[in-house]
PDB file of C-alpha atoms in Angstrom:
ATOM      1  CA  UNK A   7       0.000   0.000   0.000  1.00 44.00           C
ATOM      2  CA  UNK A   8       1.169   3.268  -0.673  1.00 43.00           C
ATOM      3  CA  UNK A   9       1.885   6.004   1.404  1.00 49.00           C
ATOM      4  CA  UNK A  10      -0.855   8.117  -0.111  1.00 49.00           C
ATOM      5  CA  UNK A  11      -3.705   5.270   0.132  1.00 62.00           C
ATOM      6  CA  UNK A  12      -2.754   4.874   3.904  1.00 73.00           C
ATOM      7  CA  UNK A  13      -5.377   5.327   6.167  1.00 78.00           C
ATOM      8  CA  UNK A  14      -5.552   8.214   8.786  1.00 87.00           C
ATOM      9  CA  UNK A  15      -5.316   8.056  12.321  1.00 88.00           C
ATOM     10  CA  UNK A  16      -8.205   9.637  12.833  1.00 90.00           C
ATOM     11  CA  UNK A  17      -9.809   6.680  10.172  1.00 92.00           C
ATOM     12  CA  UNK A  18      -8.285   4.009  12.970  1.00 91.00           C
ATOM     13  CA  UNK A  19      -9.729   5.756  15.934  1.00 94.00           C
ATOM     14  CA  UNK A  20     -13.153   6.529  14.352  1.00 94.00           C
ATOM     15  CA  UNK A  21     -12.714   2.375  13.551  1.00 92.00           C
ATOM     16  CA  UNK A  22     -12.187   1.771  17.053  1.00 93.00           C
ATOM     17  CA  UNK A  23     -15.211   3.615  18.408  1.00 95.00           C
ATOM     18  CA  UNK A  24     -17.953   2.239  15.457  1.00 94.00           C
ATOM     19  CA  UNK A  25     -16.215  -1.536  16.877  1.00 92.00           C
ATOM     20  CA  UNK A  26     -17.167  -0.385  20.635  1.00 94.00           C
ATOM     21  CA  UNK A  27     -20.879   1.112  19.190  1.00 95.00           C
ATOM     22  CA  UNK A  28     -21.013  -2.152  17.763  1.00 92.00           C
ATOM     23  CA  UNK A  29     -20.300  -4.230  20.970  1.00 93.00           C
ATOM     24  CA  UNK A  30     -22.936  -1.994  22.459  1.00 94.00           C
ATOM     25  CA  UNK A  31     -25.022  -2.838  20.424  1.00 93.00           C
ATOM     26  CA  UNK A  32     -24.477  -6.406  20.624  1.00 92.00           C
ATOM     27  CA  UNK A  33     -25.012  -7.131  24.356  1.00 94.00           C
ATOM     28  CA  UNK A  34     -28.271  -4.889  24.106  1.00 93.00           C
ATOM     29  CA  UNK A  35     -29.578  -7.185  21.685  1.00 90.00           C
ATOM     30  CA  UNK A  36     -28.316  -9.657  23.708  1.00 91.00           C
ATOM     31  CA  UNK A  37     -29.825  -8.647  27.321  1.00 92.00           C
ATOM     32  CA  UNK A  38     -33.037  -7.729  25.730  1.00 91.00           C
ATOM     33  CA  UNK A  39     -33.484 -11.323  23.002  1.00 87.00           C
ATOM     34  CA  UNK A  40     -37.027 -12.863  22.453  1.00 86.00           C
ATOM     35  CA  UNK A  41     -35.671 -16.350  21.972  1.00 80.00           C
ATOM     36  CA  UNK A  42     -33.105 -18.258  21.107  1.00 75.00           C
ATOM     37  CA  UNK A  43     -32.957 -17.252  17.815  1.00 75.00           C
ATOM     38  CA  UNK A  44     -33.748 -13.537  17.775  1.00 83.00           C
ATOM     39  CA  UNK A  45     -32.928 -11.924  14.573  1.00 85.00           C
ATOM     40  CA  UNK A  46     -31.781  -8.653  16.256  1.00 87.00           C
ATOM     41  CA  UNK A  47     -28.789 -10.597  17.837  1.00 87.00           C
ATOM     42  CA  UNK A  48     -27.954 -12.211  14.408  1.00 85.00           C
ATOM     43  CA  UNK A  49     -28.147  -9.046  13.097  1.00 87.00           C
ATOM     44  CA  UNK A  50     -25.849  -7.243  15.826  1.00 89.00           C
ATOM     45  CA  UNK A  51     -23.490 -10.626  15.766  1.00 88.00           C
ATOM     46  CA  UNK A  52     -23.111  -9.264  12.136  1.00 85.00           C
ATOM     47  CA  UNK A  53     -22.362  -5.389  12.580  1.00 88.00           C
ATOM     48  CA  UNK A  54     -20.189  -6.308  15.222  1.00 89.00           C
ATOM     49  CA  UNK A  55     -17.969  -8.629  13.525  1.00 86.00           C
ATOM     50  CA  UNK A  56     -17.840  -6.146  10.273  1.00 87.00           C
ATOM     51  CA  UNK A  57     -17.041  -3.286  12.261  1.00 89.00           C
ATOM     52  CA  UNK A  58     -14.040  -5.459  13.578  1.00 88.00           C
ATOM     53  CA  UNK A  59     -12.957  -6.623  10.808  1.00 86.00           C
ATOM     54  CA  UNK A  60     -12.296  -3.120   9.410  1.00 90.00           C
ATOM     55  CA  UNK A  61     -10.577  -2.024  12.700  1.00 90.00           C
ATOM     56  CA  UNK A  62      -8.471  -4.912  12.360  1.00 87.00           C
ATOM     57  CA  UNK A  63      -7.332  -4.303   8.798  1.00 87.00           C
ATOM     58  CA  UNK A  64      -6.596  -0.394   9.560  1.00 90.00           C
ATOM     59  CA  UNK A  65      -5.218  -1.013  12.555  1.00 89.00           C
ATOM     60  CA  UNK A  66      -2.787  -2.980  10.628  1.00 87.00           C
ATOM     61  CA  UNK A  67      -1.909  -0.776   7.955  1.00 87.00           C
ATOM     62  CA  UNK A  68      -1.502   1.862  10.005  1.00 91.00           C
ATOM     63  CA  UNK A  69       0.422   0.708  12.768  1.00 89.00           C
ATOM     64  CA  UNK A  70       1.320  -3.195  11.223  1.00 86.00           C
ATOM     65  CA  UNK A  71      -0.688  -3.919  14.777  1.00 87.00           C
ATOM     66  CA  UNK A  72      -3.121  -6.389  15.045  1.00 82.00           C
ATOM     67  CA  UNK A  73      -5.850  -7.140  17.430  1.00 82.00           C
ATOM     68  CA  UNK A  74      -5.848 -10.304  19.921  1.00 76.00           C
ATOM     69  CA  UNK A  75      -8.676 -11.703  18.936  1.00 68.00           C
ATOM     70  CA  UNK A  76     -10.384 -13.179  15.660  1.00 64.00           C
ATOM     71  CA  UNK A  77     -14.329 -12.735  15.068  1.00 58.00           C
ATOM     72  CA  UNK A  78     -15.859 -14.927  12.476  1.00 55.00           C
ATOM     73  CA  UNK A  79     -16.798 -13.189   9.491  1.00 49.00           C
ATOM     74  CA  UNK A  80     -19.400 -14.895   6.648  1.00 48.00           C
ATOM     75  CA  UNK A  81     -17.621 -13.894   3.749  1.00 49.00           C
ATOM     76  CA  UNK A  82     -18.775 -16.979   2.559  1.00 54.00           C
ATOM     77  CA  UNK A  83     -22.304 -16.157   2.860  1.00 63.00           C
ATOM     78  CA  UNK A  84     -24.201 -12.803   1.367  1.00 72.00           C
ATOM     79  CA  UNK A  85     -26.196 -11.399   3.219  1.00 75.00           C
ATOM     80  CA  UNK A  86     -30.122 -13.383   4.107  1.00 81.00           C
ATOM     81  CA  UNK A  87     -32.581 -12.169   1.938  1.00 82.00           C
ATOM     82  CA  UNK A  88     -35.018 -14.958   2.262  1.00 83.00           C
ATOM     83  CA  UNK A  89     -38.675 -14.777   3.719  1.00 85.00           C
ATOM     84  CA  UNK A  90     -38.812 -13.248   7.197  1.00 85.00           C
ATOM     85  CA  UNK A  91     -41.365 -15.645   8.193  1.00 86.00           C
ATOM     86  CA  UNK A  92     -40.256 -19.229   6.066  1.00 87.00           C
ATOM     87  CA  UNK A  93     -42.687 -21.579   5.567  1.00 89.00           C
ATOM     88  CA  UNK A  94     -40.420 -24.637   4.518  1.00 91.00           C
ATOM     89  CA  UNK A  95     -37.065 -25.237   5.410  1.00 90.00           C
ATOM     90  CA  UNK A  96     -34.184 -27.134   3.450  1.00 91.00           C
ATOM     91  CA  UNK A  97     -31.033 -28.743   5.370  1.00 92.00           C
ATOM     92  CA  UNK A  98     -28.227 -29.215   3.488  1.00 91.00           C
ATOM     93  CA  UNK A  99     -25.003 -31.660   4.630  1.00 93.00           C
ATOM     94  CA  UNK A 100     -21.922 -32.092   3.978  1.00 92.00           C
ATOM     95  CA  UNK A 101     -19.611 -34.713   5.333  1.00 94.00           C
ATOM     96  CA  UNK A 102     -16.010 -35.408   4.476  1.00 95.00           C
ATOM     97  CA  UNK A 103     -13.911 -38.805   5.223  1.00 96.00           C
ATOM     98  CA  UNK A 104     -11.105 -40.998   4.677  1.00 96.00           C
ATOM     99  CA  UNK A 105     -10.939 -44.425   5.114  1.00 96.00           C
ATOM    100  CA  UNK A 106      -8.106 -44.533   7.171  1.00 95.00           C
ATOM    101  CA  UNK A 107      -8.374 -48.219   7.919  1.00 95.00           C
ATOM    102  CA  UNK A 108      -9.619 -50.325   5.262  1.00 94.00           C
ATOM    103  CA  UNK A 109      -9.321 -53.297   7.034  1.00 94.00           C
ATOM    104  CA  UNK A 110     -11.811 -52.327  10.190  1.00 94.00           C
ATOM    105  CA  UNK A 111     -14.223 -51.197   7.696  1.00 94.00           C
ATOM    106  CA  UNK A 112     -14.222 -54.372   5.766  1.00 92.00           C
ATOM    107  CA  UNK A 113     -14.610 -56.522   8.977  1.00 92.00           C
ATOM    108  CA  UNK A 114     -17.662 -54.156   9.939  1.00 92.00           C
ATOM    109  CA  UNK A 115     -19.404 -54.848   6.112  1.00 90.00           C
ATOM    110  CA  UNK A 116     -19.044 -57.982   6.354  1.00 89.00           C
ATOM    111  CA  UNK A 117     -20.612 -58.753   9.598  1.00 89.00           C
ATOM    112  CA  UNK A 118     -23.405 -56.854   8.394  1.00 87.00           C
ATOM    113  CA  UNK A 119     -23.474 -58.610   5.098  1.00 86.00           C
ATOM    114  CA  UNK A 120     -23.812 -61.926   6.925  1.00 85.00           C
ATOM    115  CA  UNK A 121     -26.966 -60.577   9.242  1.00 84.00           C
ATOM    116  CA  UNK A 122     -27.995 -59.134   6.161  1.00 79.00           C
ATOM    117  CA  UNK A 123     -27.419 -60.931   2.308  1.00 75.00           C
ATOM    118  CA  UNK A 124     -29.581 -58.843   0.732  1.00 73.00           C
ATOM    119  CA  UNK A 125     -28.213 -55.319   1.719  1.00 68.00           C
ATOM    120  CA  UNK A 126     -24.629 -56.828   0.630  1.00 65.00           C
ATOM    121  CA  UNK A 127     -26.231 -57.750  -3.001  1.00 64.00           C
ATOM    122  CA  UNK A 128     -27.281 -54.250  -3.477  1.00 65.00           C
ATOM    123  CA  UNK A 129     -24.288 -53.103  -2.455  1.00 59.00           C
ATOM    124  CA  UNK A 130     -21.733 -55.625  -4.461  1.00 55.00           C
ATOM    125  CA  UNK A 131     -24.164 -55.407  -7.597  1.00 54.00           C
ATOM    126  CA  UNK A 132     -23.866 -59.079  -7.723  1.00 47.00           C
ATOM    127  CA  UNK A 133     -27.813 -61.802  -8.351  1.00 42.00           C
ATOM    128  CA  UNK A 134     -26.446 -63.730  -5.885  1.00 43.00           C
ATOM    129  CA  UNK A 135     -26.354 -63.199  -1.457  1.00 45.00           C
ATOM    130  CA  UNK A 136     -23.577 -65.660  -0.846  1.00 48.00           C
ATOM    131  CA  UNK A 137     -21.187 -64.290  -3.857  1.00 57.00           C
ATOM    132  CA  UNK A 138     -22.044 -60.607  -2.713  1.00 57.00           C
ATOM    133  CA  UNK A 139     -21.251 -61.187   1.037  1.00 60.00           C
ATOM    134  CA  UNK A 140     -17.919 -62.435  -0.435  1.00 64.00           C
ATOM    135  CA  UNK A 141     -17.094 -59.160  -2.398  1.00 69.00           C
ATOM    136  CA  UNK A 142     -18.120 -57.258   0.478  1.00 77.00           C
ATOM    137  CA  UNK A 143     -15.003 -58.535   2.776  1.00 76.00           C
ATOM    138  CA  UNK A 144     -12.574 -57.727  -0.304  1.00 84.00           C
ATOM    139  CA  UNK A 145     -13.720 -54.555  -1.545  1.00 86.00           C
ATOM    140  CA  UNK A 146     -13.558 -50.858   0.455  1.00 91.00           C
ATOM    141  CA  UNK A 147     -16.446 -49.688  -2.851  1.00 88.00           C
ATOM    142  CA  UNK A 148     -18.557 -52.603  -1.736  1.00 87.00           C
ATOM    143  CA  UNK A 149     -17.691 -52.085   2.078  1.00 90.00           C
ATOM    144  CA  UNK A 150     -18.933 -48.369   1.847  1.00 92.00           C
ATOM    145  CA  UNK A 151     -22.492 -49.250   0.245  1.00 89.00           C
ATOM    146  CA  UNK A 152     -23.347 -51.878   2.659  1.00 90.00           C
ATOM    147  CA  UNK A 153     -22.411 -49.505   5.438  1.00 91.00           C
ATOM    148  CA  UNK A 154     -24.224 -46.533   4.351  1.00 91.00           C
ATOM    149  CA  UNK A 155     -26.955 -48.747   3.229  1.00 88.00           C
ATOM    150  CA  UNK A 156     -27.354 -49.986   6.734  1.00 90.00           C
ATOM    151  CA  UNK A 157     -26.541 -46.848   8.766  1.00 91.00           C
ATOM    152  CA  UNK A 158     -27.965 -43.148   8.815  1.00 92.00           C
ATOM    153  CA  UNK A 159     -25.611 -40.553   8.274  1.00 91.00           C
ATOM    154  CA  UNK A 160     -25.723 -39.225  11.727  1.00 92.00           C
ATOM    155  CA  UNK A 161     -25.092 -42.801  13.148  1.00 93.00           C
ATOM    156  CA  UNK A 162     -21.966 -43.140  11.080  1.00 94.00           C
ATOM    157  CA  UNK A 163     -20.919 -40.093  11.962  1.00 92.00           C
ATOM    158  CA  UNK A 164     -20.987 -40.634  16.287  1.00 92.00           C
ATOM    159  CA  UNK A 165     -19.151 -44.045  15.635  1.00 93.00           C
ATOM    160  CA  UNK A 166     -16.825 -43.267  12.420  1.00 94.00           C
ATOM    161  CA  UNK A 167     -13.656 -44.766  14.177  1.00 94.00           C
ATOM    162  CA  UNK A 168     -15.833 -48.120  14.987  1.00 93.00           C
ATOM    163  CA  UNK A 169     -15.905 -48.059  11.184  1.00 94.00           C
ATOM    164  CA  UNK A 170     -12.322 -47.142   9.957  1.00 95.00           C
ATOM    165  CA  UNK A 171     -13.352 -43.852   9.193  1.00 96.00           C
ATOM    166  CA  UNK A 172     -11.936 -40.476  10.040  1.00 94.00           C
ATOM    167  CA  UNK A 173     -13.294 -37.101   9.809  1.00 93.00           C
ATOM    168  CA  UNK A 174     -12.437 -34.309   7.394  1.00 92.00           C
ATOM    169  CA  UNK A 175     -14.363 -31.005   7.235  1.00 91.00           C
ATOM    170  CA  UNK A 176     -18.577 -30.991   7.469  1.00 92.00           C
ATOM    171  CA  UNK A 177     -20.814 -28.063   6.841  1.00 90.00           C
ATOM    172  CA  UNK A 178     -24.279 -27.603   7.421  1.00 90.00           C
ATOM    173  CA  UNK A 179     -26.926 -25.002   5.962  1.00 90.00           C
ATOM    174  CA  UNK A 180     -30.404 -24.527   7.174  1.00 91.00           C
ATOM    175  CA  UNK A 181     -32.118 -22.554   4.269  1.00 91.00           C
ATOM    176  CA  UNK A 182     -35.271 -21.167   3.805  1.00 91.00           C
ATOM    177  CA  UNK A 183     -37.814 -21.722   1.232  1.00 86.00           C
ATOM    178  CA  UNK A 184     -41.567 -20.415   0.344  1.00 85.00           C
ATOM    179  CA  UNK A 185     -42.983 -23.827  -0.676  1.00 87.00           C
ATOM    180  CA  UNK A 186     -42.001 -27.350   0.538  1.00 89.00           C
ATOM    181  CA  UNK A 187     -40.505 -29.065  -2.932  1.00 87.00           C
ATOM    182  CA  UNK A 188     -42.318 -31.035  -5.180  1.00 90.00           C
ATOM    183  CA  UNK A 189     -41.808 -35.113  -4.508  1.00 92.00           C
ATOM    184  CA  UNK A 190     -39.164 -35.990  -5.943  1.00 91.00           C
ATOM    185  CA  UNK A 191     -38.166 -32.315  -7.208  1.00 89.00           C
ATOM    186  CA  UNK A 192     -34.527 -31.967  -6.878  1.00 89.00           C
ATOM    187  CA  UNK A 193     -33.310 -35.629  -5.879  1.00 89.00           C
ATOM    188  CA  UNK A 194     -30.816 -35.906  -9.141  1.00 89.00           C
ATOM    189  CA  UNK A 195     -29.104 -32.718  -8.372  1.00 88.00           C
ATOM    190  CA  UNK A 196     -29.664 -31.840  -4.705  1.00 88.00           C
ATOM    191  CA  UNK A 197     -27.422 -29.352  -4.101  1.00 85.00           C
ATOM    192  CA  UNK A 198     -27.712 -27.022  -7.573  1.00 84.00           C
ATOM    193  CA  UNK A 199     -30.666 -25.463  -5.993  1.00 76.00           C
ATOM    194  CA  UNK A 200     -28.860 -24.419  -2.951  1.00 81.00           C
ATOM    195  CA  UNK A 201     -29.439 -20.256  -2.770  1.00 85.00           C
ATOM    196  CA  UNK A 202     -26.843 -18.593  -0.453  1.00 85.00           C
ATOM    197  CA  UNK A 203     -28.684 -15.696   0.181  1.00 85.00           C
ATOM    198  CA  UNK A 204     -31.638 -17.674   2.270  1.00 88.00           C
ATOM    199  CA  UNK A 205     -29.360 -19.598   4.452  1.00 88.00           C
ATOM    200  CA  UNK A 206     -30.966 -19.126   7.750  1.00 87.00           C
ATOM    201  CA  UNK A 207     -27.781 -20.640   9.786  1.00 86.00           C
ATOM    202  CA  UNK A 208     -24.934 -22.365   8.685  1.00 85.00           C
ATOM    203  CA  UNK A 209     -22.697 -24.837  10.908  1.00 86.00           C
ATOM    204  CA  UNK A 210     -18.922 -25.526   9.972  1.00 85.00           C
ATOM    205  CA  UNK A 211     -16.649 -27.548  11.954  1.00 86.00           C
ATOM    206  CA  UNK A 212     -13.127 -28.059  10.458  1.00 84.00           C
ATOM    207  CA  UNK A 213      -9.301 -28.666  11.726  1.00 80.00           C
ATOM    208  CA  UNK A 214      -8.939 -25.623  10.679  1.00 74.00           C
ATOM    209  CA  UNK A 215      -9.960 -23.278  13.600  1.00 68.00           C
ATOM    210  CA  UNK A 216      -8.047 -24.957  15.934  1.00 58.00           C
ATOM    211  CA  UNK A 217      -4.792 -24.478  13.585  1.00 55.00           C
ATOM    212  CA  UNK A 218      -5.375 -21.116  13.195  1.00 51.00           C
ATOM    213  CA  UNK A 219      -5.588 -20.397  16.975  1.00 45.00           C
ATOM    214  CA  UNK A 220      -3.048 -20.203  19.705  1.00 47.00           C
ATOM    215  CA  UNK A 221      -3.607 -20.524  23.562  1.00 42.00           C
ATOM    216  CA  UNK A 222      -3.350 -16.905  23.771  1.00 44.00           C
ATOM    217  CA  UNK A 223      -6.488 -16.051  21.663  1.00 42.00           C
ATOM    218  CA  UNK A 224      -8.856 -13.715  23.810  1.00 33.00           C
ATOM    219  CA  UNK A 225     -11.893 -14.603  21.374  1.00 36.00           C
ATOM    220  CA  UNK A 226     -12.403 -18.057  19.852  1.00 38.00           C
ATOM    221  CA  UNK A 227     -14.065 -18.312  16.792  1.00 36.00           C
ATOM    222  CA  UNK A 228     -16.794 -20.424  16.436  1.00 36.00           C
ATOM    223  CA  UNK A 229     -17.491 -23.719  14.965  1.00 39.00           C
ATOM    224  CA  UNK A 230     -20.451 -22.172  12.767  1.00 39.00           C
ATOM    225  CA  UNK A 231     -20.639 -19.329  10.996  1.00 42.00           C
ATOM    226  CA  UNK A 232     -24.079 -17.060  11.135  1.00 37.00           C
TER     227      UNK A 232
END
């Protein structure tokens, strides 16, 4: 940056007072909520973390300072300009994992596929239950379709390690609609429908945050971004 485009110290102090405004702000919406998820706390969570964020980067700039704490911001999220009141409600979920042992998750197929043939002969693509319980124990593609056949997502995500799994990044979005969807609507593309701007909440847990963060931070970011 050049010396010209440099911001003022008067810019950095007006900076500072708009982030303690802010913070005012914030616990009055806070001491004064309607319920759990008051919209006037959202919306002060959101003027106060903007207002720091532009502190932060003067402050730096000016003075190559920078403040002790980190505030999530949601610059991957524009701002909510869904229905104030939704009617229907749309959960999106991601889940990321390796198999990081192949061998636990075979033995865990193939005890289901010998409770169960037929979930292991949808899984192995094979006529036959015996011959598809036998390419369950040998293969990690058929191993994963028996398991998530037999399993709901949130089950196999409490007891990935039981199944050789670990975890990578997961996000969640709650987004609003006007209309439940139409049976069978949007099942072959379920995300390409997905409209940022009426995310309601959004949940992200990641390795991540706890990289970026030392013992010394005064303010942890959350796991979920609003």
């Amino acid at each position: 940056m050049s010396d010209a485009a440099q911001p003022s110290a008067a810019e950095v102090r007006a900076a500072a007072e708009a982030v303690k405004a802010a913070l005012d702000r914030h616990l009055d919406a806070v001491e004064r909520r309607s319920g759990q998820d008051d919209p006037a706390v959202y919306a002060a969570f959101d003027e106060l973390a903007a207002a720091a964020e532009v502190y932060d980067e003067l402050l730096y700039d000016t003075y190559d300072e920078v403040t002790p704490f980190e505030i999530p911001g949601n610059e991957a999220l524009p701002a909510y300009a869904g229905p104030e009141e939704p009617s229907a409600l749309s959960v999106l979920i991601r889940r990321d994992y390796t198999v990081a042992e192949p061998q636990r998750l075979l033995h865990q197929a193939q005890r289901i596929a010998d409770l169960d043939p037929d979930a292991a002969d949808e899984a192995a693509g094979r006529g036959g239950g015996a011959d598809a319980a036998a390419v369950v124990g040998t293969s990690v593609h058929a191993a994963l379709g028996v398991l998530f056949g037999e399993f709901e997502p949130d089950e196999i995500a409490s007891r990935h390690k039981e199944f050789g799994l670990e975890e990578g990044d997961s996000t969640l979005w709650v987004a609003a609609g006007d209309d439940p969807a139409e049976p069978g609507e949007w099942l072959s593309a379920p995300f390409d429908q997905a409209d940022p701007q009426r995310v309601v909440c959004r949940f992200d847990v990641s390795a991540v945050f706890d990289e970026e963060l030392g013992d010394d931070d005064l303010m942890e970011p959350l796991d979920h971004e609003r």
